[in-house]
Short mmCIF file of C-alpha atoms and ligand atoms in Angstrom, two decimals:
data_model
loop_
_atom_site.label_atom_id
_atom_site.label_comp_id
_atom_site.label_asym_id
_atom_site.label_seq_id
_atom_site.Cartn_x
_atom_site.Cartn_y
_atom_site.Cartn_z
CA MET A 18 3.30 0.46 -5.79
CA THR A 19 1.77 3.72 -4.59
CA GLY A 20 1.69 5.03 -8.16
CA MET A 21 -0.01 1.87 -9.35
CA THR A 22 -2.57 2.06 -6.57
CA LEU A 23 -3.32 5.70 -7.32
CA LEU A 24 -3.73 4.89 -10.99
CA VAL A 25 -6.14 2.06 -10.25
CA ILE A 26 -8.16 4.30 -7.92
CA ALA A 27 -8.18 7.08 -10.52
CA ILE A 28 -9.32 4.83 -13.34
CA SER A 29 -11.89 3.03 -11.19
CA LEU A 30 -13.47 6.34 -10.26
CA THR A 31 -13.08 8.10 -13.61
CA PHE A 32 -15.40 5.52 -15.19
CA PRO A 33 -18.45 6.02 -12.98
CA ALA A 34 -17.82 9.78 -12.77
CA THR A 35 -17.75 10.09 -16.55
CA PHE A 36 -20.75 7.84 -16.88
CA TYR A 37 -22.58 9.99 -14.38
CA LEU A 38 -21.56 13.15 -16.20
CA ALA A 39 -22.76 11.79 -19.54
CA LEU A 40 -26.12 10.86 -18.02
CA LYS A 41 -26.42 14.24 -16.39
CA ASN A 42 -25.84 15.97 -19.73
CA ILE A 43 -28.26 13.75 -21.61
CA GLN A 44 -30.79 14.44 -18.89
CA THR A 45 -30.36 18.21 -19.22
CA LEU A 46 -30.63 17.89 -22.97
CA SER A 47 -33.85 15.91 -22.78
CA ASP A 48 -35.24 18.34 -20.21
CA SER A 49 -34.57 21.19 -22.62
CA PHE A 50 -36.98 19.50 -25.04
CA LYS A 51 -39.78 19.54 -22.52
CA GLU A 52 -41.78 22.29 -24.21
CA THR A 53 -41.76 20.32 -27.42
CA TYR A 54 -43.84 17.50 -26.04
CA ALA A 55 -46.47 18.98 -28.34
CA ILE A 56 -48.71 16.94 -30.59
CA SER A 57 -49.23 18.40 -34.07
CA LEU A 58 -52.69 18.07 -35.56
CA TYR A 59 -52.47 18.41 -39.33
CA LEU A 60 -55.85 19.46 -40.63
CA PHE A 61 -57.08 18.64 -44.12
CA PRO A 62 -55.74 21.18 -46.65
CA GLN A 63 -59.20 22.50 -47.48
CA VAL A 64 -60.04 23.27 -43.82
CA GLU A 65 -60.17 27.03 -43.26
CA ILE A 66 -59.00 29.06 -40.31
CA GLU A 67 -62.48 29.59 -38.80
CA GLU A 68 -63.07 25.86 -38.53
CA ALA A 69 -59.62 25.44 -37.04
CA GLU A 70 -60.39 28.02 -34.37
CA LYS A 71 -63.63 26.22 -33.59
CA LEU A 72 -61.79 22.96 -33.18
CA LYS A 73 -59.29 24.66 -30.91
CA LYS A 74 -62.10 25.99 -28.73
CA SER A 75 -63.69 22.56 -28.42
CA LEU A 76 -60.41 21.05 -27.36
CA SER A 77 -59.46 23.74 -24.88
CA SER A 78 -61.88 22.45 -22.25
CA ARG A 79 -60.05 19.14 -21.97
CA GLU A 80 -58.28 18.43 -18.74
CA SER A 81 -55.29 16.73 -20.29
CA ILE A 82 -54.40 19.69 -22.47
CA ALA A 83 -52.28 22.57 -21.23
CA SER A 84 -52.29 24.83 -24.25
CA LEU A 85 -53.28 24.98 -27.88
CA LYS A 86 -52.01 27.03 -30.74
CA VAL A 87 -53.30 27.36 -34.27
CA ILE A 88 -50.64 27.84 -36.89
CA ASP A 89 -52.08 29.34 -40.03
CA LYS A 90 -50.97 28.28 -43.48
CA SER A 91 -49.12 31.50 -44.15
CA VAL A 92 -47.25 31.41 -40.85
CA ALA A 93 -46.24 27.83 -41.45
CA MET A 94 -45.11 28.76 -44.93
CA GLU A 95 -42.99 31.63 -43.69
CA ALA A 96 -41.32 29.46 -41.08
CA PHE A 97 -40.67 26.77 -43.61
CA ARG A 98 -39.28 29.25 -46.09
CA GLN A 99 -36.82 30.57 -43.54
CA ARG A 100 -35.69 27.27 -42.25
CA SER A 101 -35.49 25.08 -45.26
CA GLY A 102 -33.61 27.37 -47.60
CA PHE A 103 -36.10 26.52 -50.36
CA GLY A 104 -37.36 30.10 -50.29
CA ASP A 105 -37.13 30.79 -54.03
CA ALA A 106 -38.56 27.48 -55.10
CA LEU A 107 -41.51 27.94 -52.76
CA GLY A 108 -42.11 31.41 -54.11
CA ALA A 109 -42.78 29.79 -57.45
CA LEU A 110 -45.84 28.03 -56.04
CA ASP A 111 -49.18 29.71 -56.65
CA ASP A 112 -51.08 27.99 -53.90
CA ASN A 113 -49.91 27.47 -50.36
CA PRO A 114 -49.75 23.66 -50.13
CA LEU A 115 -49.33 23.58 -46.37
CA PRO A 116 -52.27 22.68 -44.10
CA ILE A 117 -53.28 24.49 -40.94
CA VAL A 118 -51.67 22.90 -37.91
CA ILE A 119 -52.91 22.93 -34.33
CA GLU A 120 -50.23 22.39 -31.74
CA VAL A 121 -51.52 20.59 -28.68
CA VAL A 122 -49.34 20.69 -25.56
CA PRO A 123 -50.43 18.11 -22.98
CA LYS A 124 -50.30 18.93 -19.27
CA PRO A 125 -46.91 17.92 -17.87
CA ASP A 126 -48.35 15.58 -15.24
CA PHE A 127 -50.21 13.88 -18.01
CA ALA A 128 -47.16 13.54 -20.21
CA ASP A 129 -46.21 9.93 -19.91
CA PRO A 130 -45.82 7.98 -23.13
CA ASP A 131 -48.92 5.78 -22.77
CA ASN A 132 -51.24 8.68 -22.06
CA ILE A 133 -49.87 10.75 -24.88
CA GLN A 134 -50.16 7.86 -27.29
CA ALA A 135 -53.80 7.40 -26.29
CA LEU A 136 -54.42 11.10 -26.78
CA VAL A 137 -52.80 11.00 -30.21
CA THR A 138 -54.99 8.08 -31.29
CA GLU A 139 -58.07 9.89 -30.08
CA LEU A 140 -57.24 13.23 -31.69
CA GLN A 141 -56.62 11.38 -34.92
CA THR A 142 -60.33 10.48 -35.14
CA LEU A 143 -61.59 14.07 -34.83
CA PRO A 144 -63.27 15.51 -37.87
CA ASN A 145 -61.15 17.84 -40.00
CA VAL A 146 -57.97 16.25 -38.63
CA GLU A 147 -56.02 14.51 -41.34
CA PHE A 148 -53.49 13.09 -38.95
CA ALA A 149 -52.02 13.65 -35.52
CA GLN A 150 -48.33 13.38 -35.02
CA TRP A 151 -46.24 13.19 -31.94
CA ASP A 152 -42.59 13.12 -32.83
CA MET A 153 -41.20 13.09 -29.33
CA GLN A 154 -41.66 9.41 -28.80
CA TRP A 155 -37.92 8.94 -28.93
CA LEU A 156 -37.59 11.41 -26.10
CA MET A 157 -39.73 9.24 -23.88
CA ARG A 158 -37.72 6.20 -24.84
CA LEU A 159 -34.60 8.16 -24.09
CA LYS A 160 -35.90 8.91 -20.63
CA GLU A 161 -36.48 5.25 -20.00
CA LEU A 162 -33.03 4.45 -21.33
CA ILE A 163 -31.53 7.05 -19.01
CA ALA A 164 -33.27 5.42 -16.08
CA ILE A 165 -31.82 2.04 -17.04
CA ALA A 166 -28.38 3.49 -17.72
CA ARG A 167 -28.47 5.21 -14.36
CA ARG A 168 -29.05 1.92 -12.64
CA GLY A 169 -26.20 0.45 -14.67
CA ALA A 170 -23.96 3.33 -13.69
CA LEU A 171 -24.80 2.81 -10.05
CA LEU A 172 -23.95 -0.88 -10.29
CA LEU A 173 -20.71 -0.10 -12.09
CA GLY A 174 -19.90 2.49 -9.46
CA VAL A 175 -20.51 0.03 -6.65
CA LEU A 176 -18.36 -2.64 -8.29
CA LEU A 177 -15.49 -0.30 -9.06
CA SER A 178 -15.67 1.19 -5.55
CA LEU A 179 -15.31 -2.31 -4.17
CA GLY A 180 -12.29 -2.62 -6.42
CA VAL A 181 -10.85 0.51 -4.84
CA VAL A 182 -11.44 -0.89 -1.36
CA LEU A 183 -9.58 -4.06 -2.40
CA ILE A 184 -6.64 -2.36 -4.06
CA VAL A 185 -6.10 0.05 -1.16
CA GLY A 186 -6.50 -2.86 1.25
CA ASN A 187 -3.91 -4.83 -0.65
CA THR A 188 -1.45 -1.93 -0.71
CA ILE A 189 -1.86 -1.44 3.01
CA ARG A 190 -1.49 -5.17 3.65
CA LEU A 191 1.88 -5.20 1.93
CA GLU A 192 3.00 -2.24 4.03
CA LEU A 193 1.76 -3.94 7.17
CA GLN A 194 3.79 -7.03 6.41
CA ASP A 195 6.80 -4.81 5.82
CA ARG A 196 6.35 -3.18 9.19
CA LEU A 197 5.41 -6.26 11.16
CA PRO A 198 8.53 -6.11 13.40
CA LYS A 199 7.89 -2.45 14.10
CA ILE A 200 4.24 -3.10 14.89
CA GLU A 201 5.15 -5.93 17.26
CA ILE A 202 7.58 -3.71 19.11
CA MET A 203 5.03 -0.94 19.34
CA LYS A 204 2.52 -3.37 20.79
CA ILE A 205 5.05 -4.57 23.35
CA LEU A 206 5.62 -0.95 24.37
CA GLY A 207 1.91 -0.52 24.99
CA ALA A 208 0.58 0.91 21.75
CA THR A 209 -3.17 0.49 21.30
CA HIS A 210 -4.61 -0.73 18.02
CA THR A 211 -5.99 2.76 17.46
CA PHE A 212 -2.48 4.17 17.71
CA ILE A 213 -1.01 1.62 15.31
CA ARG A 214 -3.90 1.98 12.90
CA ARG A 215 -3.70 5.78 12.67
CA PRO A 216 -0.82 6.17 10.18
CA PHE A 217 -2.38 3.54 7.93
CA LEU A 218 -5.67 5.41 7.96
CA TYR A 219 -3.78 8.57 6.99
CA ARG A 220 -2.24 6.59 4.21
CA GLY A 221 -5.70 5.50 3.05
CA PHE A 222 -6.85 9.10 3.31
CA TRP A 223 -4.07 10.40 1.08
CA LEU A 224 -4.40 7.57 -1.42
CA GLY A 225 -8.11 8.36 -1.62
CA LEU A 226 -7.63 12.10 -1.89
CA ILE A 227 -4.91 11.99 -4.55
CA GLY A 228 -6.61 9.14 -6.43
CA GLY A 229 -9.84 11.16 -6.29
CA ILE A 230 -8.10 14.25 -7.66
CA TRP A 231 -6.63 12.17 -10.46
CA ALA A 232 -10.09 10.78 -11.21
CA TRP A 233 -11.50 14.31 -11.27
CA LEU A 234 -8.76 15.37 -13.67
CA GLY A 235 -9.39 12.27 -15.80
CA THR A 236 -13.07 13.11 -15.98
CA LEU A 237 -12.21 16.71 -16.83
CA GLY A 238 -9.91 15.50 -19.60
CA LEU A 239 -12.65 13.35 -21.13
CA TYR A 240 -15.10 16.22 -20.76
CA LEU A 241 -12.79 18.72 -22.47
CA SER A 242 -12.11 16.31 -25.30
CA LEU A 243 -15.88 16.18 -25.94
CA THR A 244 -16.84 19.84 -25.53
CA SER A 245 -15.66 21.14 -28.89
CA PRO A 246 -17.21 18.37 -31.03
CA VAL A 247 -20.46 18.80 -29.12
CA ALA A 248 -20.32 22.57 -29.54
CA ARG A 249 -19.84 22.13 -33.30
CA LEU A 250 -22.73 19.69 -33.46
CA SER A 251 -24.88 22.04 -31.43
CA ASP A 252 -24.00 24.91 -33.77
CA LEU A 253 -25.06 22.79 -36.69
CA TYR A 254 -28.52 22.45 -35.16
CA HIS A 255 -28.74 26.14 -34.18
CA SER A 256 -28.96 24.98 -30.64
CA GLN A 257 -27.58 26.74 -27.60
CA TYR A 258 -26.79 23.44 -26.00
CA SER A 259 -23.44 23.10 -24.24
CA LEU A 260 -22.00 20.41 -21.98
CA HIS A 261 -21.91 20.80 -18.21
CA PHE A 262 -19.04 19.57 -16.04
CA LEU A 263 -19.31 18.28 -12.47
CA ASN A 264 -20.41 21.15 -10.27
CA PHE A 265 -18.75 22.08 -6.99
CA TRP A 266 -20.71 19.70 -4.79
CA GLU A 267 -20.42 16.83 -7.23
CA SER A 268 -16.66 17.34 -7.26
CA VAL A 269 -16.56 17.46 -3.47
CA PHE A 270 -18.62 14.29 -3.39
CA LEU A 271 -16.21 12.53 -5.75
CA LEU A 272 -13.23 13.40 -3.54
CA ALA A 273 -15.00 12.64 -0.27
CA PHE A 274 -16.27 9.35 -1.61
CA SER A 275 -12.83 8.39 -2.85
CA MET A 276 -11.31 9.16 0.56
CA LEU A 277 -14.07 7.31 2.33
CA ILE A 278 -13.77 4.05 0.40
CA SER A 279 -10.00 4.21 0.46
CA MET A 280 -9.96 4.69 4.23
CA THR A 281 -12.49 1.91 4.57
CA GLY A 282 -10.13 -0.42 2.70
CA ALA A 283 -7.25 0.60 4.96
CA TRP A 284 -9.31 0.27 8.12
CA LEU A 285 -10.60 -3.19 7.25
CA VAL A 286 -7.17 -4.58 6.46
CA VAL A 287 -5.36 -3.08 9.47
CA THR A 288 -8.10 -4.13 11.86
CA ARG A 289 -8.08 -7.68 10.56
CA PHE A 290 -4.29 -7.78 10.64
CA LEU A 291 -4.08 -6.54 14.23
CA TRP A 292 -6.82 -8.86 15.29
CA LYS A 293 -4.88 -11.88 14.06
CA LEU A 294 -1.70 -10.70 15.74
CA ARG A 295 -1.14 -12.09 19.22
CA PRO A 296 -1.76 -9.54 21.98
CA MET B 840 3.85 -7.05 44.04
CA LEU B 841 4.07 -9.95 41.61
CA GLN B 842 2.90 -13.43 42.44
CA PHE B 843 3.35 -16.52 40.28
CA ASP B 844 0.97 -19.26 41.20
CA ASP B 845 1.66 -22.73 39.78
CA ILE B 846 2.65 -21.43 36.35
CA SER B 847 3.16 -23.85 33.47
CA LYS B 848 3.87 -23.01 29.85
CA HIS B 849 3.67 -25.67 27.19
CA TYR B 850 4.87 -25.14 23.62
CA PRO B 851 3.48 -27.54 21.05
CA ASP B 852 6.84 -27.88 19.28
CA SER B 853 9.20 -27.97 22.27
CA GLY B 854 7.29 -29.22 25.26
CA ASP B 855 7.12 -27.67 28.70
CA ALA B 856 9.19 -24.48 29.03
CA LEU B 857 7.91 -23.95 32.56
CA SER B 858 6.20 -26.35 34.91
CA HIS B 859 4.55 -25.63 38.25
CA VAL B 860 6.50 -22.47 38.98
CA SER B 861 5.36 -20.59 42.10
CA PHE B 862 7.10 -17.62 43.71
CA HIS B 863 6.55 -13.94 44.33
CA VAL B 864 8.39 -10.66 43.88
CA GLU B 865 8.23 -8.13 46.69
CA ARG B 866 7.68 -4.48 45.98
CA GLY B 867 10.99 -2.62 45.85
CA GLU B 868 12.95 -5.83 45.44
CA MET B 869 15.71 -6.57 42.95
CA LEU B 870 15.06 -10.19 42.10
CA PHE B 871 17.23 -12.24 39.77
CA VAL B 872 16.06 -15.24 37.80
CA THR B 873 18.92 -17.56 36.97
CA GLY B 874 19.30 -20.82 35.13
CA HIS B 875 20.98 -22.40 32.15
CA SER B 876 20.13 -21.57 28.61
CA GLY B 877 16.68 -22.90 27.85
CA ALA B 878 15.69 -23.02 31.51
CA GLY B 879 12.68 -20.80 30.84
CA LYS B 880 13.85 -17.37 32.05
CA SER B 881 12.73 -15.46 28.98
CA THR B 882 9.48 -17.37 28.90
CA LEU B 883 8.76 -16.31 32.48
CA LEU B 884 9.32 -12.65 31.61
CA ARG B 885 7.16 -12.91 28.47
CA LEU B 886 4.32 -14.36 30.52
CA THR B 887 4.63 -11.52 33.02
CA ALA B 888 4.38 -8.90 30.28
CA LEU B 889 1.40 -10.77 28.81
CA ILE B 890 3.24 -11.21 25.53
CA GLU B 891 2.18 -14.81 25.99
CA ARG B 892 -0.38 -16.41 28.24
CA PRO B 893 0.47 -19.29 30.62
CA SER B 894 -0.93 -22.73 29.81
CA ARG B 895 -1.74 -23.21 33.50
CA GLY B 896 -1.68 -21.15 36.66
CA ASN B 897 -2.17 -17.47 37.46
CA ILE B 898 0.01 -14.41 37.72
CA PHE B 899 -1.09 -11.66 40.10
CA LEU B 900 0.14 -8.10 39.88
CA ASN B 901 -0.76 -6.09 42.98
CA GLY B 902 -3.42 -8.69 43.71
CA ARG B 903 -4.93 -8.46 40.29
CA ASN B 904 -5.11 -11.67 38.23
CA LEU B 905 -3.50 -10.96 34.87
CA ALA B 906 -5.32 -13.93 33.33
CA ASN B 907 -8.51 -11.90 33.61
CA MET B 908 -7.11 -8.94 31.74
CA PRO B 909 -8.89 -8.50 28.41
CA ASP B 910 -6.68 -7.96 25.36
CA ARG B 911 -7.81 -4.37 24.91
CA LYS B 912 -6.47 -3.42 28.35
CA ILE B 913 -3.05 -4.98 27.77
CA PRO B 914 -1.56 -1.85 26.11
CA TYR B 915 -2.27 0.27 29.20
CA PHE B 916 -0.89 -2.46 31.44
CA ARG B 917 2.35 -2.62 29.43
CA ARG B 918 2.93 1.12 29.73
CA LYS B 919 3.39 0.60 33.43
CA ILE B 920 6.22 -1.89 33.06
CA GLY B 921 9.61 -1.40 31.51
CA LEU B 922 10.79 -4.23 29.26
CA ILE B 923 14.39 -4.94 28.35
CA PHE B 924 14.94 -7.71 25.84
CA GLN B 925 17.76 -10.13 25.25
CA ASP B 926 17.66 -9.22 21.54
CA TYR B 927 17.03 -5.48 22.22
CA ARG B 928 14.02 -5.21 19.87
CA LEU B 929 14.96 -1.82 18.45
CA LEU B 930 13.42 -0.20 15.38
CA HIS B 931 16.17 -0.21 12.82
CA ASP B 932 14.71 2.39 10.50
CA CYS B 933 14.41 4.92 13.33
CA SER B 934 17.10 6.95 15.06
CA VAL B 935 18.28 6.18 18.59
CA PHE B 936 16.31 9.17 19.81
CA ASP B 937 13.10 8.02 18.12
CA ASN B 938 13.55 4.55 19.61
CA VAL B 939 13.81 5.91 23.10
CA ALA B 940 11.00 8.41 22.56
CA LEU B 941 8.58 5.78 21.22
CA PRO B 942 7.07 4.69 24.58
CA LEU B 943 6.41 8.35 25.45
CA LEU B 944 4.84 8.95 22.05
CA ILE B 945 2.64 5.90 22.58
CA SER B 946 1.60 7.17 26.01
CA GLY B 947 0.71 10.54 24.52
CA PHE B 948 3.37 12.83 26.01
CA ASP B 949 3.82 16.18 24.31
CA ALA B 950 6.85 16.82 22.14
CA ARG B 951 8.76 18.93 24.65
CA GLU B 952 8.41 16.53 27.55
CA THR B 953 9.21 13.62 25.21
CA ALA B 954 12.42 15.26 24.04
CA ARG B 955 13.46 16.20 27.55
CA ARG B 956 12.87 12.77 29.03
CA SER B 957 14.41 10.91 26.08
CA ARG B 958 17.60 12.95 26.31
CA ALA B 959 17.74 12.40 30.05
CA ALA B 960 17.32 8.63 29.64
CA LEU B 961 20.03 8.48 26.96
CA GLY B 962 22.31 10.49 29.22
CA LYS B 963 21.77 8.03 32.06
CA VAL B 964 22.91 5.05 29.96
CA GLY B 965 25.90 7.02 28.68
CA LEU B 966 24.63 7.58 25.17
CA ALA B 967 24.32 11.37 25.15
CA GLY B 968 25.17 12.54 21.65
CA PHE B 969 23.99 9.31 20.03
CA GLU B 970 20.49 10.68 19.31
CA LYS B 971 20.75 10.84 15.54
CA ARG B 972 22.54 7.50 15.05
CA LYS B 973 20.77 4.45 13.67
CA PRO B 974 20.77 1.32 15.89
CA MET B 975 22.50 -0.66 13.11
CA SER B 976 25.54 1.58 13.37
CA LEU B 977 25.94 0.85 17.10
CA SER B 978 27.85 -1.93 18.86
CA GLY B 979 25.90 -4.66 20.64
CA GLY B 980 26.51 -3.03 23.99
CA GLU B 981 25.38 0.37 22.74
CA GLN B 982 22.20 -1.14 21.30
CA GLN B 983 21.56 -2.83 24.61
CA ARG B 984 21.86 0.51 26.36
CA VAL B 985 19.39 2.07 23.91
CA GLY B 986 17.00 -0.71 24.94
CA ILE B 987 17.60 0.13 28.60
CA ALA B 988 17.02 3.84 28.01
CA ARG B 989 13.75 2.99 26.27
CA ALA B 990 12.65 0.88 29.26
CA ILE B 991 13.37 3.53 31.87
CA VAL B 992 12.14 6.55 29.93
CA THR B 993 8.55 6.19 31.16
CA ARG B 994 9.78 5.69 34.78
CA PRO B 995 7.80 2.49 35.29
CA PRO B 996 7.36 1.03 38.80
CA LEU B 997 8.33 -2.44 37.53
CA ILE B 998 11.14 -3.34 35.14
CA LEU B 999 11.50 -6.78 33.58
CA ALA B 1000 14.97 -7.21 32.15
CA ASP B 1001 16.15 -10.17 30.08
CA GLU B 1002 19.95 -10.37 30.12
CA PRO B 1003 20.28 -6.58 30.31
CA THR B 1004 24.07 -6.77 30.42
CA GLY B 1005 24.57 -9.80 28.19
CA ASN B 1006 26.58 -7.80 25.68
CA LEU B 1007 28.37 -5.38 27.96
CA ASP B 1008 31.90 -5.62 29.29
CA PRO B 1009 32.22 -6.23 33.06
CA ASP B 1010 32.81 -2.56 33.94
CA LEU B 1011 29.85 -1.31 31.95
CA SER B 1012 27.71 -4.16 33.29
CA ILE B 1013 28.46 -3.07 36.82
CA GLU B 1014 27.72 0.54 35.90
CA ILE B 1015 24.34 -0.40 34.48
CA MET B 1016 23.56 -2.54 37.49
CA GLN B 1017 24.50 0.31 39.80
CA MET B 1018 22.12 2.47 37.83
CA PHE B 1019 19.40 -0.13 38.29
CA ARG B 1020 20.22 -0.15 41.98
CA GLN B 1021 19.71 3.62 42.09
CA PHE B 1022 16.28 3.28 40.48
CA ASN B 1023 15.57 0.44 42.85
CA GLN B 1024 16.36 2.64 45.81
CA ARG B 1025 13.77 5.08 44.49
CA GLY B 1026 11.18 2.30 44.60
CA VAL B 1027 11.39 0.59 41.23
CA THR B 1028 10.97 -3.18 41.40
CA PHE B 1029 13.26 -5.28 39.20
CA MET B 1030 12.97 -8.81 37.90
CA ILE B 1031 16.14 -9.60 36.01
CA ALA B 1032 17.01 -12.76 34.07
CA SER B 1033 20.73 -13.35 34.04
CA HIS B 1034 23.35 -16.04 34.10
CA ASN B 1035 26.17 -13.74 35.08
CA ALA B 1036 26.96 -15.30 38.47
CA GLN B 1037 29.19 -12.41 39.56
CA LEU B 1038 26.55 -9.78 38.99
CA VAL B 1039 23.89 -11.93 40.58
CA SER B 1040 25.87 -12.47 43.74
CA ARG B 1041 26.74 -8.79 43.96
CA PHE B 1042 23.39 -7.19 43.20
CA ALA B 1043 20.62 -9.70 43.90
CA ASP B 1044 18.30 -9.18 46.84
CA ARG B 1045 16.98 -12.63 46.14
CA VAL B 1046 17.51 -15.29 43.48
CA VAL B 1047 15.02 -17.60 41.82
CA HIS B 1048 16.76 -20.46 40.07
CA LEU B 1049 15.18 -22.38 37.21
CA GLU B 1050 16.26 -25.74 35.89
CA LYS B 1051 14.53 -27.10 32.82
CA GLY B 1052 11.45 -25.06 33.62
CA ARG B 1053 11.29 -26.06 37.27
CA LEU B 1054 11.96 -23.93 40.29
CA VAL B 1055 14.94 -25.04 42.39
CA THR B 1056 15.49 -23.53 45.83
N1 ATP C 668 8.01 -19.48 20.97
C1 ATP C 668 8.48 -20.68 21.35
N2 ATP C 668 8.04 -21.80 20.73
C2 ATP C 668 8.49 -23.00 21.10
N3 ATP C 668 9.38 -23.21 22.05
C3 ATP C 668 9.86 -22.14 22.71
C4 ATP C 668 9.44 -20.83 22.40
N4 ATP C 668 10.08 -19.97 23.20
C5 ATP C 668 10.85 -20.71 24.00
N5 ATP C 668 10.72 -22.02 23.71
C6 ATP C 668 11.41 -23.13 24.40
O1 ATP C 668 11.18 -22.97 25.78
C7 ATP C 668 12.34 -23.27 26.51
C8 ATP C 668 12.73 -22.11 27.39
O2 ATP C 668 13.11 -21.01 26.57
P1 ATP C 668 13.57 -19.62 27.15
O3 ATP C 668 13.78 -18.70 26.00
O4 ATP C 668 12.62 -19.21 28.18
O5 ATP C 668 14.95 -19.96 27.82
P2 ATP C 668 15.97 -19.00 28.55
O6 ATP C 668 16.08 -19.48 29.93
O7 ATP C 668 15.59 -17.61 28.33
O8 ATP C 668 17.31 -19.32 27.76
P3 ATP C 668 18.51 -18.30 27.38
O9 ATP C 668 19.34 -18.15 28.61
O10 ATP C 668 19.24 -19.03 26.30
O11 ATP C 668 17.87 -17.05 26.92
C9 ATP C 668 13.42 -23.63 25.50
O12 ATP C 668 13.52 -25.04 25.41
C10 ATP C 668 12.89 -23.07 24.20
O13 ATP C 668 13.28 -23.89 23.12
MG1 MG C 669 16.29 -16.03 27.27
#
């Protein structure tokens, strides 16, 4: 019975902990993209560098814009050559087919999706601009999704915690029924409810602590099983991204929370049980 | 010390166990309650220990009306009385020592004092050396003596005993009663339910006789 209870506690808490961990990692990942909130203004191919600089100057006075950078054709070409692996084929071209690009980074406090979209539409209409592109729309959507998922995780956590309260309560109830004669004798000898309740609270404490440790280990197991595929994926994208596990305080919170809800379950059941017992 | 004032106890499934019982127990007295089986002796003791509440009437302990005692104060009240039960009420998964030590543990005595007093109480009932045994492995009389040791271990001023010698042979019964008498001489008040006429006539200061829940004098 104890093993079963511990398992249920562990599983009930592994779910929200893992969910939380996943969200935390996605959040860190999306934060690492922050500097790439930039809008790229692709100028017409025939536009020369002087005109591009002029455009940059005219834009720099805008309040919504944090920084601007002109990327010349040759620089863009070099970057493309290095990244794409089409180096030789590109060398065969006489003319540089790439346009000048101006990178516009909006001010962070301005960077919500609606504002940026409005800015993009406006920049699009400027002379010399062929088109404006903002390819971080998905990032904004991701942020919204994270917010929703976080609410979902919270709800899941609350429900599963209630489950823990119930399962611990049920375990303690069975033990109480087992020890009813003993409890009655203790009451007759003058034991207070606090005295009778104490060992059951300890029981709840240990169930919570051990169940919490199991949940921590379960979360660690899931985490470890994901680190190497993620590392490989990250390598593939030349990214330094790596997964983070629960930090010290998050781990402490998991254990403390597990003990708290488990003791709550024990306390509720014992108190109700003693209350129904005749004095 | 104890005063019963027009006590009645009605059980839904068996009718009146006690009706209109009034008497009192003097401090330092050794009072016996007698009567046939089913007369209401155990019921009277249960009401006194507040294990049950009377249907009618009041019980006063040192002038204090027990009917007014709130449930949360009952534990502290019970620590001041020693209870000996007809069916012993021992914990069968605990050793003899742990059984006797339990009231001290409940009252918050430290381990050393608990051990000292428990051993002394077991010695007094002639069970020295039985500490590690389990109640199940003891004879009825030995279990009864464990119950007595548990009742006297806190040195309560009032002891309520329900057939304390019901399972003991005559010699041992007399020994136990003599022990009670010794406590009594040191000021402990006893209220003992018994139908052992010999013991009653030899040890009772006073007798209260019940017949079908009514007091007969
Ligand atoms: N919990 C109970 N519920 C219903 N009836 C009860 C209960 N306890 C006692 N009675 C009834 O009350 C009456 C008195 O019982 P009690 O146990 O006080 O008798 P007693 O004098 O102690 O008898 P004995 O000498 O056999 O121990 C009996 O008729 C019994 O059936
Ligand atoms: Mg009886």
